[in-house]
Structures are given as C-alpha cells and as structure tokens.
mmCIF file of C-alpha atoms in Angstrom:
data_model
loop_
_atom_site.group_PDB
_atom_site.id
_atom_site.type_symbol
_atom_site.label_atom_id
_atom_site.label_comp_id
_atom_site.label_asym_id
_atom_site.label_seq_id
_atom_site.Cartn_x
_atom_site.Cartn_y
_atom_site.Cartn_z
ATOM 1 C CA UNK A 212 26.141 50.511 30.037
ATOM 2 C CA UNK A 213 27.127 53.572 27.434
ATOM 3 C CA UNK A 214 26.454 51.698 23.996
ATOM 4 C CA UNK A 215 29.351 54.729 22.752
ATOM 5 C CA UNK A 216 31.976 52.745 25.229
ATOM 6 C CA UNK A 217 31.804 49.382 23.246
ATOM 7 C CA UNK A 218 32.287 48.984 19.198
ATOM 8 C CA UNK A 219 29.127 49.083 18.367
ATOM 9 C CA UNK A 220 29.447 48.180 14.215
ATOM 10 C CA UNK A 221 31.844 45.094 13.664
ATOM 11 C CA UNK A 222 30.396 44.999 10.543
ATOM 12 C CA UNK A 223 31.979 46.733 7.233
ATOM 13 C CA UNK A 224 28.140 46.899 5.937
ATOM 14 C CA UNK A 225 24.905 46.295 7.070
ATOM 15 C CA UNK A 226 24.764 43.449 4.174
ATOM 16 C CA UNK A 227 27.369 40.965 5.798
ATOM 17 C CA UNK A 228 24.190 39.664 7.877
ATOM 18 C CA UNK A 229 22.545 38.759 4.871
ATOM 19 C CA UNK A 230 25.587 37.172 3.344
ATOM 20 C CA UNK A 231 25.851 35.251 6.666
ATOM 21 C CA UNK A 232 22.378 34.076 6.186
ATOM 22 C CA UNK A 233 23.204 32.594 2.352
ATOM 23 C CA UNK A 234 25.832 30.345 3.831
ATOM 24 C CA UNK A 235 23.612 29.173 7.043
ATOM 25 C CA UNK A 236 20.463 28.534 4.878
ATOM 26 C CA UNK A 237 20.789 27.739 1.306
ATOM 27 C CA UNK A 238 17.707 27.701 -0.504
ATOM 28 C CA UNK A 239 16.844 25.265 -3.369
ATOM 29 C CA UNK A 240 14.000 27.477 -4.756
ATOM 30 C CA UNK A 241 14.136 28.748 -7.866
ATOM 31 C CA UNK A 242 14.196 32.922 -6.539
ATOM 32 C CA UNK A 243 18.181 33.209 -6.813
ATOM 33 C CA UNK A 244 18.600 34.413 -10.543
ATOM 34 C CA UNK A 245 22.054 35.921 -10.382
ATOM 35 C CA UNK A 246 23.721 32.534 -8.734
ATOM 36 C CA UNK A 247 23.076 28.945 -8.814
ATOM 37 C CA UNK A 248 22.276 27.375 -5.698
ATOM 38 C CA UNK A 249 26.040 26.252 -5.858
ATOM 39 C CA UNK A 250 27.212 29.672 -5.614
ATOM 40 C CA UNK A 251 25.262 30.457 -2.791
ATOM 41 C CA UNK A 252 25.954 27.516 -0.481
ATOM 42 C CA UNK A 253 29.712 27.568 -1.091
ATOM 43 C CA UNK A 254 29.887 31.784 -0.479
ATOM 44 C CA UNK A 255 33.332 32.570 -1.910
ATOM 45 C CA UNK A 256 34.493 34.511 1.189
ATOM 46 C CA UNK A 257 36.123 33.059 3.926
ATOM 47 C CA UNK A 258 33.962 33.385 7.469
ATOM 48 C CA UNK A 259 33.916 36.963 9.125
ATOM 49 C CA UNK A 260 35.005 37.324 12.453
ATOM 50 C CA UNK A 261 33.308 40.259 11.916
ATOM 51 C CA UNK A 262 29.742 38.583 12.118
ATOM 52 C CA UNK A 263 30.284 36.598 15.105
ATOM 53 C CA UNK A 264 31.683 39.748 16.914
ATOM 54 C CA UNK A 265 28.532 40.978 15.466
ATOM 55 C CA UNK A 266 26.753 37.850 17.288
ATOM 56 C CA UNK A 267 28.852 38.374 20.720
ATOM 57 C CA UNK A 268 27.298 41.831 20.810
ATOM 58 C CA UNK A 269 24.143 40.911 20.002
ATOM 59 C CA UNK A 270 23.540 38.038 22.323
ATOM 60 C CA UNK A 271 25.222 40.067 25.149
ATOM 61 C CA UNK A 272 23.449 43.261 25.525
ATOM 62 C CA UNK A 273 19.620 42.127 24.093
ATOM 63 C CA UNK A 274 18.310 41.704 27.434
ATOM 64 C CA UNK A 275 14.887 41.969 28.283
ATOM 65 C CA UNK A 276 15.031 45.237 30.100
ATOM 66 C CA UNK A 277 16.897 46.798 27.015
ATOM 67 C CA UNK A 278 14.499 46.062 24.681
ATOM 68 C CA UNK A 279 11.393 47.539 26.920
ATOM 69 C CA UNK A 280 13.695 50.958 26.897
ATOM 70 C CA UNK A 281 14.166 50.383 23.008
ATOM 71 C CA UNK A 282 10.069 50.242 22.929
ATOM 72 C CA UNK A 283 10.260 52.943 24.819
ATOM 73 C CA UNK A 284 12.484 55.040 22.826
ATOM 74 C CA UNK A 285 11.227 54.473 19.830
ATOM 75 C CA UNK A 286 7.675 53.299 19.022
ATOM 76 C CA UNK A 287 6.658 56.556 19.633
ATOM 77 C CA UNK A 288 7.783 57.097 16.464
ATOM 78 C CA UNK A 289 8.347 61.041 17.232
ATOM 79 C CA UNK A 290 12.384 61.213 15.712
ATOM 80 C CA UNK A 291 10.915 62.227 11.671
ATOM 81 C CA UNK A 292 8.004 62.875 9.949
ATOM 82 C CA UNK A 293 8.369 62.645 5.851
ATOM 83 C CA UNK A 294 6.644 61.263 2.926
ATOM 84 C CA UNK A 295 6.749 57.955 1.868
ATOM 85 C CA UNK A 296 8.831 58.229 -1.327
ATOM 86 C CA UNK A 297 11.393 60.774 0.458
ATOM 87 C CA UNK A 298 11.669 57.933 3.676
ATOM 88 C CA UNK A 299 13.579 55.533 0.556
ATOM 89 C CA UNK A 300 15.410 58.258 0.043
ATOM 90 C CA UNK A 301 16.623 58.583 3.813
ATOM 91 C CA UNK A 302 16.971 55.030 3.767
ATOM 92 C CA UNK A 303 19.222 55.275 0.959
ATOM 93 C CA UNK A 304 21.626 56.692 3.079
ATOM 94 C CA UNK A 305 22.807 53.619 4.430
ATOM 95 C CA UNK A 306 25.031 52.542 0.756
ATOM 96 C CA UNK A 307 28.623 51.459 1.303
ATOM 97 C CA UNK A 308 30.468 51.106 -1.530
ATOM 98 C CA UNK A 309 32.751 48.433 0.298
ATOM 99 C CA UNK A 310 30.020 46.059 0.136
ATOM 100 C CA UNK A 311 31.164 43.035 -2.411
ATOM 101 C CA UNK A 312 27.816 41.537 -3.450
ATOM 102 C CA UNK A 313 25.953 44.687 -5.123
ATOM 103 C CA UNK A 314 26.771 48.191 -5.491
ATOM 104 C CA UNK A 315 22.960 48.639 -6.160
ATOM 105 C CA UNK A 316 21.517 51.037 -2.842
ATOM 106 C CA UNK A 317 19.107 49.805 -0.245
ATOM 107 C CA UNK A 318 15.791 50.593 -2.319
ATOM 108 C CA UNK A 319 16.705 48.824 -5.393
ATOM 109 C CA UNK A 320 17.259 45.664 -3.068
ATOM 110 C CA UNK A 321 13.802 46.525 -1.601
ATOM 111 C CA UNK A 322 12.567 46.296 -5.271
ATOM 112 C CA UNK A 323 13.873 43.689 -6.693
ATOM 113 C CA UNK A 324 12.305 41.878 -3.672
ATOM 114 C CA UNK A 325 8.708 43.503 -4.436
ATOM 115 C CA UNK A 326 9.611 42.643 -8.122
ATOM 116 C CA UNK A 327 10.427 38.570 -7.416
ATOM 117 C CA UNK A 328 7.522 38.389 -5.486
ATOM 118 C CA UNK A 329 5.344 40.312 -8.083
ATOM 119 C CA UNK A 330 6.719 38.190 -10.738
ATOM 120 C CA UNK A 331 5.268 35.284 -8.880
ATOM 121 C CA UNK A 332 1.749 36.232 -9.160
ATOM 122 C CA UNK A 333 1.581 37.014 -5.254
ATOM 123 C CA UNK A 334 -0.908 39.603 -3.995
ATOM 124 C CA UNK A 335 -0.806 43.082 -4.411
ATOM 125 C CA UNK A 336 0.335 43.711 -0.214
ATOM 126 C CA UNK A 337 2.783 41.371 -0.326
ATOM 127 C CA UNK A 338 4.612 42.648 -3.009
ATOM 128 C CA UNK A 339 4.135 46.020 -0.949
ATOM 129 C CA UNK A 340 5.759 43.968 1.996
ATOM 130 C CA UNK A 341 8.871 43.390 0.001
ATOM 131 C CA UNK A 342 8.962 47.175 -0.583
ATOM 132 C CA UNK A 343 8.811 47.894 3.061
ATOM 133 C CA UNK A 344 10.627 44.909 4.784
ATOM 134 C CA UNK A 345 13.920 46.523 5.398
ATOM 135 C CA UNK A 346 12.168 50.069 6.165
ATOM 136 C CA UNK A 347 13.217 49.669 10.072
ATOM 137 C CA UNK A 348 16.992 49.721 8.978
ATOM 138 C CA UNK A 349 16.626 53.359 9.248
ATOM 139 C CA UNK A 350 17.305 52.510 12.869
ATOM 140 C CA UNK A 351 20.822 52.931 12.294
ATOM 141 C CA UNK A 352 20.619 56.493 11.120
ATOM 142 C CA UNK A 353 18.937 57.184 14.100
ATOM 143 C CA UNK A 354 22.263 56.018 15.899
ATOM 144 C CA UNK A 355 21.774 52.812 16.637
ATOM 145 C CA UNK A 356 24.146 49.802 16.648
ATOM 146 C CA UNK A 357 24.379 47.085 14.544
ATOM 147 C CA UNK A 358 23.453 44.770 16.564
ATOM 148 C CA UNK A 359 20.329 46.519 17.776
ATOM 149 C CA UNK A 360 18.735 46.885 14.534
ATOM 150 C CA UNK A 361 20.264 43.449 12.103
ATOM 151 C CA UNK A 362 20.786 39.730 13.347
ATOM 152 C CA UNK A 363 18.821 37.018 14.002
ATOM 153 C CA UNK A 364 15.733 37.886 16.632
ATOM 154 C CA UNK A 365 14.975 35.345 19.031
ATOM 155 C CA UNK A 366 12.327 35.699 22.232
ATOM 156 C CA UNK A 367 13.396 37.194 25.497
ATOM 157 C CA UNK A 368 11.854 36.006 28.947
ATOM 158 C CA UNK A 369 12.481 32.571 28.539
ATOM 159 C CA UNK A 370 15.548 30.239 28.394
ATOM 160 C CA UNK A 371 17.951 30.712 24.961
ATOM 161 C CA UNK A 372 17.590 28.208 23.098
ATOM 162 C CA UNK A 373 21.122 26.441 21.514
ATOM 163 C CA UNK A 374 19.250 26.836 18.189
ATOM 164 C CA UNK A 375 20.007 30.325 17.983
ATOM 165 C CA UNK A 376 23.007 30.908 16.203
ATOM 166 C CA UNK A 377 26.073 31.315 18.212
ATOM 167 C CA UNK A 378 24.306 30.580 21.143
ATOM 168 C CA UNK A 379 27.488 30.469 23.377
ATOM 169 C CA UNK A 380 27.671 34.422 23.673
ATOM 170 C CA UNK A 381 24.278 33.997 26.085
ATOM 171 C CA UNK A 382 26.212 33.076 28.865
ATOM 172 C CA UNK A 383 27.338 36.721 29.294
ATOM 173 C CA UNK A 384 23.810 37.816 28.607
ATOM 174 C CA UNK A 385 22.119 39.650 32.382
ATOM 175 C CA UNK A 386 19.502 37.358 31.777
ATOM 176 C CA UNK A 387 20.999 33.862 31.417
ATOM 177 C CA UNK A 388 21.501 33.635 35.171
ATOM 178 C CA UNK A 389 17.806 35.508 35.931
ATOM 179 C CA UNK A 390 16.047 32.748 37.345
ATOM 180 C CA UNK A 391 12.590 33.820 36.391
ATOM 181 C CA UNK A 392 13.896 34.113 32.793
ATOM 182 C CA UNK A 393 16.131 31.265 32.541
ATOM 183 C CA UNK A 394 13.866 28.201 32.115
ATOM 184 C CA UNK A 395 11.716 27.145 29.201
ATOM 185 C CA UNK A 396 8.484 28.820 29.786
ATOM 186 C CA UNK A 397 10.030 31.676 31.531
ATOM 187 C CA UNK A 398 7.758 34.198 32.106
ATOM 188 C CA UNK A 399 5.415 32.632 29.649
ATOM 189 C CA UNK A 400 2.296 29.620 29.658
ATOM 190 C CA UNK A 401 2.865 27.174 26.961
ATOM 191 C CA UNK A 402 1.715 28.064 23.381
ATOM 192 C CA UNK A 403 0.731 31.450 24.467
ATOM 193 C CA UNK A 404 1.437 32.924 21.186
ATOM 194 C CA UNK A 405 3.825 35.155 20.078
ATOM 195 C CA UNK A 406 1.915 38.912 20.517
ATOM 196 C CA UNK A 407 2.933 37.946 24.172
ATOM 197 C CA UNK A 408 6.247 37.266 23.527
ATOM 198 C CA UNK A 409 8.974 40.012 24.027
ATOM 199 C CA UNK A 410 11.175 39.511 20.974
ATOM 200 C CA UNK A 411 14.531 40.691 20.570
ATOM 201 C CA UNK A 412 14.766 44.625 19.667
ATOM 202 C CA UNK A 413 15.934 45.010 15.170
ATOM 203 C CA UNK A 414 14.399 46.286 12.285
ATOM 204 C CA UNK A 415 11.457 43.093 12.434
ATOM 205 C CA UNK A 416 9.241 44.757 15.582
ATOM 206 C CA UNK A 417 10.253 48.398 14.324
ATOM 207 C CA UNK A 418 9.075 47.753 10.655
ATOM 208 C CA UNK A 419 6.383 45.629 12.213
ATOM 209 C CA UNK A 420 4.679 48.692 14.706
ATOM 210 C CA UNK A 421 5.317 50.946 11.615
ATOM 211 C CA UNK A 422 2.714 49.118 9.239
ATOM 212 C CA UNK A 423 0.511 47.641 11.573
ATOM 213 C CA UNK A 424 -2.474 49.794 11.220
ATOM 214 C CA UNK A 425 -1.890 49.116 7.175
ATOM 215 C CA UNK A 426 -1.234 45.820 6.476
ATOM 216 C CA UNK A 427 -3.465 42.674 6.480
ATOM 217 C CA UNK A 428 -2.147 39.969 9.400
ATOM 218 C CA UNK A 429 -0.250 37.800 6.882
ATOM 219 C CA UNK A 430 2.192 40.914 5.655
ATOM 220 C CA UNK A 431 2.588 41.887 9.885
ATOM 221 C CA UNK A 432 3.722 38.106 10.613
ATOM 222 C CA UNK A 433 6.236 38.598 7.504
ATOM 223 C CA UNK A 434 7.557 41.740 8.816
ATOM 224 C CA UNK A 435 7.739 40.884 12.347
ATOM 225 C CA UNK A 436 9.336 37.609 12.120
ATOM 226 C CA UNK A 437 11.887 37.381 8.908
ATOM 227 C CA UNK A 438 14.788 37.528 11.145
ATOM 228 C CA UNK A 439 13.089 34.671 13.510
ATOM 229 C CA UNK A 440 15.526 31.815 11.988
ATOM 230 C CA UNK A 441 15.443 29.511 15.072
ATOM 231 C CA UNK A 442 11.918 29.067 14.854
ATOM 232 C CA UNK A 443 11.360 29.131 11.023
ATOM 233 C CA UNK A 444 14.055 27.086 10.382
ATOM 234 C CA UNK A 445 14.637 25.488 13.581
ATOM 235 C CA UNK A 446 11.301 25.237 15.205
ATOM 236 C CA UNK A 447 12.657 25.553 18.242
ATOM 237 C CA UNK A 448 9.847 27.802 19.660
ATOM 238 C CA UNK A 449 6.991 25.415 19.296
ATOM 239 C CA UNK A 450 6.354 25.153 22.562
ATOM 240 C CA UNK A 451 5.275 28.978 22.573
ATOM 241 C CA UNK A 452 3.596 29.465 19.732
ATOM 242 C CA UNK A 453 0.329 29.236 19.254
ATOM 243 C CA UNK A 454 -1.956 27.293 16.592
ATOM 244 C CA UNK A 455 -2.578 30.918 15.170
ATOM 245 C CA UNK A 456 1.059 31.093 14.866
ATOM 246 C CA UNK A 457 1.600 28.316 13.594
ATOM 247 C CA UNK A 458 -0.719 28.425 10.565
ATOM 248 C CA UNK A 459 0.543 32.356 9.898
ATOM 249 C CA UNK A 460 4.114 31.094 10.005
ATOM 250 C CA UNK A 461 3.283 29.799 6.223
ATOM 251 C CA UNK A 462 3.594 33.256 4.898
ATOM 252 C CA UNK A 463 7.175 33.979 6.594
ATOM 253 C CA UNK A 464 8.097 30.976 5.177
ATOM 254 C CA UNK A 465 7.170 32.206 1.878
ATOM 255 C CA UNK A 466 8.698 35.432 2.012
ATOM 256 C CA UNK A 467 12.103 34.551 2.868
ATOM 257 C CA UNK A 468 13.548 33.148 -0.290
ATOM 258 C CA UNK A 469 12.194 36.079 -1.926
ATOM 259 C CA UNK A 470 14.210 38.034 0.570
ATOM 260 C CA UNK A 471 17.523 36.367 0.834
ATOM 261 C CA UNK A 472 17.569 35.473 -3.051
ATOM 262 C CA UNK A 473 16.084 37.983 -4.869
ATOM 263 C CA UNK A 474 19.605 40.296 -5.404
ATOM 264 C CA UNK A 475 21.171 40.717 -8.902
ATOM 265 C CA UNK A 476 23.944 43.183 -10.112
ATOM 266 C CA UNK A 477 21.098 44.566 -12.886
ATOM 267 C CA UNK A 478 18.552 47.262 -11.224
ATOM 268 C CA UNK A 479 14.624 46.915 -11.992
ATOM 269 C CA UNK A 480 13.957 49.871 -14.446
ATOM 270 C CA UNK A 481 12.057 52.426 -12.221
ATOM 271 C CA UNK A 482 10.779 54.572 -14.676
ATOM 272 C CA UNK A 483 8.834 52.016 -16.072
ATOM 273 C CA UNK A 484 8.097 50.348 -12.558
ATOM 274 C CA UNK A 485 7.177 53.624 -11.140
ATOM 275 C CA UNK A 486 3.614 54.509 -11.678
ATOM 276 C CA UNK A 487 2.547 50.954 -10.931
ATOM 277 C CA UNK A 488 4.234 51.362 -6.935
ATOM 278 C CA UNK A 489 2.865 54.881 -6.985
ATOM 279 C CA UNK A 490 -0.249 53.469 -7.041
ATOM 280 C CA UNK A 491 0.563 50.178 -4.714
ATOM 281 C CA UNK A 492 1.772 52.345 -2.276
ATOM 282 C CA UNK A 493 -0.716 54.982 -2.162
ATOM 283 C CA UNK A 494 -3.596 52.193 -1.670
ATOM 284 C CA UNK A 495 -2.131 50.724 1.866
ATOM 285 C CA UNK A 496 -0.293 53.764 3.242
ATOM 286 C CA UNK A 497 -0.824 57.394 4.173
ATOM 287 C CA UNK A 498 1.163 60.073 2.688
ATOM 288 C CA UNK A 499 3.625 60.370 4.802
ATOM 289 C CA UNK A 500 4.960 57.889 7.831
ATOM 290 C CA UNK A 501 6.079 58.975 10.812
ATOM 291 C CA UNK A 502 9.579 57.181 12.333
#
C-alpha cells in the first residue's frame, strides 16, 4: 500500500491527540495550572471524528511488518545532521495556528514540561526528558503520517488487546487474522519483557533510539513508553512484562501528568531559563544529533 493513496492527516493539528488524551484520562494531580481538573475532564469540544479516523488509520496499517520497514527506514538516523538547539528550531516547524488550546509552538510546550517537572524538585535528566519527549515528532517533517508518528502505541506480535482504544478498527488490521500473531503470547514467552517486544512505530521508539546512548534507564522507559496507555493505565500487558518492567513503569507513571498537564497560555521566560538548559543539555548530549 502507497501511504500517498489514503488521507494520511485526519487531524487539523498534531495536538488533537493530546486533547483526546485529557478527556480519556483526567488526572487529579496537582500539574494542571491553567485548568481545574473540572475543565479538563469535561473538554469543551464536542468529540472529533477526526481522532477516531485518526484511530481507524492507525489500528489498520501498524502491522508488524510495517513497523520492521519503519526501523528500517529510519533508525539509521541518516535524513539530518544539526545541532541540538537548531533541531527545536526544525521542530518548531510543526505550529498551526488552528490549534484551540495554545498558540505557544512545540518547544515552549517541551519547556513548560521540563519546567513542571523542574519545579518539582525532580532530577536534573528528567527534567532534560521533558525537553526531549516530543523530539521524534519531527517524524512528520520527514513525511510521515499522522498516524505513524502520534496515537496510542500498543505491542505488535501478539493478540490486540480490547484495552486499546478503539480497538474495533483491528479487525481490518493484516495481522488480526495471522495466526501466529493473533493469540495472547503471540510470538512471545510470558513476561519476557518489553526490549523483546515489537511496539507500534510513533515518536516513543524514535525519541527512544535517539537518546539511548545518553540517558540513564529510567528517562529511556519514559520516552519509550508515554504513549503506552493500555498498559499504564490499563495494565493490560502484564502478562508480558517483566518484573524489570514492572518496577521501571514507576517513572512513566510519573512523567505523564507532567506531560498531559503541564500547558498554559503564558510562555516560560527563556532568556532567563536559557543558560541553565544550555548547561542541562550540554551535560547529557553531544553537540549535535543526528535524525
């Protein structure tokens, strides 16, 4: 299949996910400083049909076999070489001005995650994490859809589970009716752990490859599994998780809030904020990063 011969961005903006997200999981923490907790659970938008044509995509083309050609493709990180400060930049490029929550670009929601979670007293690489966690949206300026590089992640080689949200688009999925991939274990032995788990393709495992050689464990598991929703909220992946993965699945709980909550109409003050990420940034990561 030609990706170019289906509409590949239901979306109006990449944020519509997000706003998804606030409706599915309100938080009761304390992060969300622009809106009450209120606010968030009762969104006041009616429900896209543009996210769960975002969803029918999604669920329909992630196949197994598309994801190894994604790896493929792309974790050999040879499409653009630049230096860290000028990759925000690139990523900046991704603004729409249609989008009704925050007119504020994609960096200034990186930092004012990085800043939430700094304000918390958390370590110094977390806070770094915040910075980078959306990095593998760049994806999309790359050319790829929206439903290759957003939506909720979920594993491959194994049965869907009706946790997932929107689970019903599966049935049109090449692997639904595979019958080595169609039962619970699949492919996989119980509680084999998720480094041997093929994972939808999105931002998480792009990020995720990106930093690995940087980041302590703790900040990987963050990046690599934010989007994981059925089994950080559902837990519906026990059975292939490992006791590793389960004790590391503490710190994506923590980040979360700090992602979905932390956006406010007022942007941090970067020239103050500046020399302080300067300095964060140029502790953990080379010069420049190659995507």
């Amino acid at each position: 299949m030609n990706n170019q011969d289906i509409s590949n961005n239901p979306l109006a903006d990449l944020d519509h996910w997000e706003d998804d997200l606030l409706r599915r999981y309100p938080d009761p923490d304390t992060i969300a400083t622009n809106k009450t907790k209120e606010e968030y659970r009762n969104y006041e938008e009616p429900a896209r049909d543009s996210v769960k044509e975002f969803y029918r995509l999604n669920h329909t083309y992630q196949s197994y076999e598309f994801v190894e050609n994604k790896k493929n493709e792309f974790l050999k990180f040879d499409k653009k070489e630049m230096p860290v400060w000028q990759a925000f930049d690139f990523l900046n490029e991704l603004v729409d001005d249609s989008d009704p929550d925050t007119d504020l670009d994609q960096f200034q929601h990186l930092l004012q995650t990085s800043e939430a979670i700094r304000a918390d007293g958390h370590p110094d690489w977390m806070v770094l994490t915040g910075l980078f966690h959306d990095m593998g949206k760049v994806l999309c300026l790359f050319g790829e859809p929206q439903w290759a590089v957003v939506g909720d992640t979920f594993p491959l080689g194994c049965a869907f589970s009706d946790k997932i949200v929107y689970s019903e688009f599966f049935t049109s999925n090449p692997d639904y009716d595979n019958e080595t991939f169609n039962t619970k274990y699949g492919i996989y032995e119980p509680n084999c752990g998720l480094d041997n788990v093929q994972m939808s393709w999105g931002h998480d495992e792009y990020v995720y490859q990106m930093m690995k050689d940087y980041l302590p464990e703790s900040a990987l598991y963050m990046l690599r599994y934010h989007s994981f929703y059925a089994q950080h909220r559902e837990h519906a992946y026990d059975h292939l998780l490992s006791k590793h993965d389960q004790e590391m699945f503490k710190w994506v709980n923590l980040f979360n809030p700090y992602d979905l909550y932390s956006k406010n109409p007022v942007p941090p003050n970067w020239a103050e904020l500046k020399p302080y990420y300067e300095d964060l940034v140029a502790k953990y990561l080379p010069a420049t990063l190659k995507f």
